[in-house]
PDB file of C-alpha atoms in Angstrom:
ATOM      1  CA  GLN A1275      -5.642   9.903  37.422  1.00 84.00           C
ATOM      2  CA  VAL A1276      -8.592   9.619  35.094  1.00 91.00           C
ATOM      3  CA  GLN A1277      -9.496   6.547  33.099  1.00 95.00           C
ATOM      4  CA  LEU A1278     -11.915   6.785  30.190  1.00 97.00           C
ATOM      5  CA  VAL A1279     -13.954   3.996  28.644  1.00 97.00           C
ATOM      6  CA  GLU A1280     -16.018   4.478  25.502  1.00 97.00           C
ATOM      7  CA  SER A1281     -19.030   2.420  24.560  1.00 97.00           C
ATOM      8  CA  GLY A1282     -21.923   2.511  22.136  1.00 97.00           C
ATOM      9  CA  GLY A1283     -20.180   1.973  18.852  1.00 96.00           C
ATOM     10  CA  GLY A1284     -21.406  -0.493  16.284  1.00 96.00           C
ATOM     11  CA  LEU A1285     -22.639  -1.115  12.782  1.00 97.00           C
ATOM     12  CA  VAL A1286     -25.518   0.960  11.440  1.00 97.00           C
ATOM     13  CA  GLN A1287     -26.973   1.931   8.098  1.00 97.00           C
ATOM     14  CA  ALA A1288     -26.581   5.354   6.572  1.00 97.00           C
ATOM     15  CA  GLY A1289     -29.018   7.825   8.075  1.00 97.00           C
ATOM     16  CA  ALA A1290     -29.190   6.047  11.413  1.00 97.00           C
ATOM     17  CA  SER A1291     -28.182   7.354  14.837  1.00 97.00           C
ATOM     18  CA  LEU A1292     -25.835   6.199  17.536  1.00 97.00           C
ATOM     19  CA  ARG A1293     -25.020   7.499  20.977  1.00 98.00           C
ATOM     20  CA  LEU A1294     -21.533   6.975  22.264  1.00 98.00           C
ATOM     21  CA  SER A1295     -20.741   7.160  25.949  1.00 98.00           C
ATOM     22  CA  CYS A1296     -17.482   8.061  27.627  1.00 98.00           C
ATOM     23  CA  ALA A1297     -17.455   6.877  31.217  1.00 97.00           C
ATOM     24  CA  ALA A1298     -14.740   8.193  33.491  1.00 96.00           C
ATOM     25  CA  SER A1299     -13.230   7.203  36.767  1.00 93.00           C
ATOM     26  CA  GLY A1300     -11.664   9.819  38.985  1.00 82.00           C
ATOM     27  CA  ARG A1301     -13.087  12.547  41.150  1.00 78.00           C
ATOM     28  CA  THR A1302     -11.656  15.366  39.063  1.00 86.00           C
ATOM     29  CA  PHE A1303     -13.296  14.407  35.765  1.00 90.00           C
ATOM     30  CA  SER A1304     -16.117  16.874  36.214  1.00 92.00           C
ATOM     31  CA  SER A1305     -13.641  19.750  36.176  1.00 93.00           C
ATOM     32  CA  TYR A1306     -12.083  18.776  32.847  1.00 95.00           C
ATOM     33  CA  PRO A1307     -13.160  19.681  29.342  1.00 97.00           C
ATOM     34  CA  VAL A1308     -13.792  16.622  27.201  1.00 97.00           C
ATOM     35  CA  GLY A1309     -13.465  16.107  23.495  1.00 98.00           C
ATOM     36  CA  TRP A1310     -14.194  13.423  20.976  1.00 98.00           C
ATOM     37  CA  PHE A1311     -11.754  12.652  18.199  1.00 98.00           C
ATOM     38  CA  ARG A1312     -11.865  10.142  15.399  1.00 96.00           C
ATOM     39  CA  GLN A1313      -9.186   8.450  13.413  1.00 94.00           C
ATOM     40  CA  ALA A1314      -9.232   6.381  10.263  1.00 90.00           C
ATOM     41  CA  PRO A1315      -6.457   3.900   9.518  1.00 87.00           C
ATOM     42  CA  GLY A1316      -3.403   5.659   8.168  1.00 90.00           C
ATOM     43  CA  LYS A1317      -4.805   9.102   8.837  1.00 92.00           C
ATOM     44  CA  GLU A1318      -4.276  11.712  11.497  1.00 92.00           C
ATOM     45  CA  ARG A1319      -6.582  12.023  14.431  1.00 94.00           C
ATOM     46  CA  GLU A1320      -9.422  14.401  13.652  1.00 96.00           C
ATOM     47  CA  PHE A1321     -11.255  16.639  16.085  1.00 98.00           C
ATOM     48  CA  VAL A1322     -14.999  16.035  16.214  1.00 98.00           C
ATOM     49  CA  ILE A1323     -16.589  17.834  19.132  1.00 98.00           C
ATOM     50  CA  ALA A1324     -15.826  19.096  22.626  1.00 98.00           C
ATOM     51  CA  ILE A1325     -17.535  20.377  25.738  1.00 97.00           C
ATOM     52  CA  THR A1326     -16.349  22.457  28.645  1.00 96.00           C
ATOM     53  CA  SER A1327     -16.479  21.199  32.215  1.00 94.00           C
ATOM     54  CA  SER A1328     -19.639  23.131  33.025  1.00 93.00           C
ATOM     55  CA  SER A1329     -21.282  22.368  29.666  1.00 89.00           C
ATOM     56  CA  SER A1330     -21.442  26.095  29.037  1.00 91.00           C
ATOM     57  CA  THR A1331     -19.679  25.853  25.698  1.00 96.00           C
ATOM     58  CA  THR A1332     -19.520  23.233  22.995  1.00 97.00           C
ATOM     59  CA  TYR A1333     -17.309  23.148  19.941  1.00 97.00           C
ATOM     60  CA  TYR A1334     -18.001  21.379  16.678  1.00 96.00           C
ATOM     61  CA  ALA A1335     -16.026  20.410  13.637  1.00 97.00           C
ATOM     62  CA  ASN A1336     -17.714  21.710  10.515  1.00 96.00           C
ATOM     63  CA  SER A1337     -18.136  18.175   9.235  1.00 93.00           C
ATOM     64  CA  VAL A1338     -20.471  17.232  12.086  1.00 95.00           C
ATOM     65  CA  ARG A1339     -22.225  20.494  12.858  1.00 95.00           C
ATOM     66  CA  GLY A1340     -25.968  19.977  12.804  1.00 96.00           C
ATOM     67  CA  ARG A1341     -25.642  16.187  13.050  1.00 97.00           C
ATOM     68  CA  PHE A1342     -23.646  15.516  16.225  1.00 97.00           C
ATOM     69  CA  THR A1343     -24.199  16.866  19.714  1.00 98.00           C
ATOM     70  CA  ILE A1344     -22.260  16.459  22.929  1.00 98.00           C
ATOM     71  CA  SER A1345     -23.477  16.513  26.484  1.00 97.00           C
ATOM     72  CA  ARG A1346     -22.251  15.466  29.884  1.00 97.00           C
ATOM     73  CA  ASP A1347     -23.634  14.308  33.176  1.00 96.00           C
ATOM     74  CA  ASN A1348     -21.026  15.141  35.777  1.00 94.00           C
ATOM     75  CA  ALA A1349     -22.969  13.326  38.473  1.00 93.00           C
ATOM     76  CA  LYS A1350     -22.450  10.158  36.441  1.00 95.00           C
ATOM     77  CA  ASN A1351     -18.956  11.066  35.251  1.00 95.00           C
ATOM     78  CA  THR A1352     -20.121  10.466  31.704  1.00 97.00           C
ATOM     79  CA  VAL A1353     -19.973  12.370  28.444  1.00 97.00           C
ATOM     80  CA  TYR A1354     -22.239  11.510  25.548  1.00 98.00           C
ATOM     81  CA  LEU A1355     -21.845  11.904  21.819  1.00 98.00           C
ATOM     82  CA  GLN A1356     -25.146  11.780  19.971  1.00 98.00           C
ATOM     83  CA  MET A1357     -24.599  11.112  16.298  1.00 98.00           C
ATOM     84  CA  ASN A1358     -27.490  11.540  13.892  1.00 98.00           C
ATOM     85  CA  SER A1359     -27.739  11.179  10.121  1.00 97.00           C
ATOM     86  CA  LEU A1360     -24.651   9.009  10.049  1.00 97.00           C
ATOM     87  CA  GLN A1361     -22.887   8.648   6.742  1.00 95.00           C
ATOM     88  CA  PRO A1362     -20.346   6.084   5.477  1.00 95.00           C
ATOM     89  CA  GLU A1363     -17.605   8.679   5.821  1.00 92.00           C
ATOM     90  CA  ASP A1364     -18.274   8.686   9.576  1.00 94.00           C
ATOM     91  CA  THR A1365     -16.880   5.155   9.716  1.00 94.00           C
ATOM     92  CA  VAL A1366     -13.841   5.344  11.978  1.00 96.00           C
ATOM     93  CA  ILE A1367     -12.747   4.744  15.548  1.00 97.00           C
ATOM     94  CA  TYR A1368     -14.038   7.374  17.966  1.00 98.00           C
ATOM     95  CA  SER A1369     -12.114   8.213  21.125  1.00 98.00           C
ATOM     96  CA  CYS A1370     -12.948  10.496  23.990  1.00 98.00           C
ATOM     97  CA  ALA A1371     -10.326  12.520  25.791  1.00 97.00           C
ATOM     98  CA  ALA A1372     -10.130  14.758  28.833  1.00 97.00           C
ATOM     99  CA  SER A1373      -7.760  17.604  29.520  1.00 96.00           C
ATOM    100  CA  SER A1374      -6.253  18.744  32.782  1.00 93.00           C
ATOM    101  CA  SER A1375      -3.904  21.082  30.937  1.00 88.00           C
ATOM    102  CA  SER A1376      -3.735  24.751  31.839  1.00 83.00           C
ATOM    103  CA  THR A1377      -3.203  25.442  28.140  1.00 86.00           C
ATOM    104  CA  TYR A1378      -6.196  23.992  26.402  1.00 87.00           C
ATOM    105  CA  TYR A1379      -7.135  24.084  22.761  1.00 93.00           C
ATOM    106  CA  HIS A1380     -10.354  22.209  22.245  1.00 94.00           C
ATOM    107  CA  ASN A1381      -9.492  20.929  18.780  1.00 95.00           C
ATOM    108  CA  ARG A1382      -5.873  19.968  19.414  1.00 95.00           C
ATOM    109  CA  ALA A1383      -5.246  16.375  20.415  1.00 95.00           C
ATOM    110  CA  TYR A1384      -2.063  17.361  22.225  1.00 94.00           C
ATOM    111  CA  SER A1385      -4.173  19.408  24.668  1.00 95.00           C
ATOM    112  CA  TYR A1386      -5.704  16.221  26.049  1.00 96.00           C
ATOM    113  CA  ASN A1387      -3.772  14.032  28.429  1.00 94.00           C
ATOM    114  CA  TYR A1388      -6.339  11.329  29.192  1.00 96.00           C
ATOM    115  CA  TRP A1389      -7.641   9.077  26.424  1.00 97.00           C
ATOM    116  CA  GLY A1390      -9.994   6.174  26.106  1.00 97.00           C
ATOM    117  CA  GLN A1391      -9.276   3.096  24.036  1.00 96.00           C
ATOM    118  CA  GLY A1392     -11.750   4.022  21.325  1.00 96.00           C
ATOM    119  CA  THR A1393     -14.909   2.500  19.920  1.00 97.00           C
ATOM    120  CA  GLN A1394     -15.543   1.524  16.317  1.00 97.00           C
ATOM    121  CA  VAL A1395     -18.386   3.080  14.386  1.00 97.00           C
ATOM    122  CA  THR A1396     -19.228   1.558  11.022  1.00 97.00           C
ATOM    123  CA  VAL A1397     -21.844   3.052   8.724  1.00 97.00           C
ATOM    124  CA  SER A1398     -22.952   1.035   5.734  1.00 97.00           C
ATOM    125  CA  SER A1399     -24.372   2.630   2.604  1.00 93.00           C
TER     126      SER A1399
END
């Protein structure tokens, strides 16, 4: 089993940066791809960014390309989401997720079977 805990959310002004962390328990975490999703109230969960287990490949939603980056430190069982140039439309709850599925689609929430509780990011204009 893998448990994920996000941290680093908060309230910032437009144009600021935040770094979210996704800390995992479980020895197998380093072998799993990890993604970040975000969800606004009443809306579907939206793919943001993902990284493979070895960090060899990263995937970005068009809405965050050039502003957000993802990285991981497998020795620390942690994945990071660096968010720059934040805008009010980035205000949502961000959740990290890990996948142990043999059929993995990086931008499909159903591909991920471990989820954190989420962290709120609020960007004021």
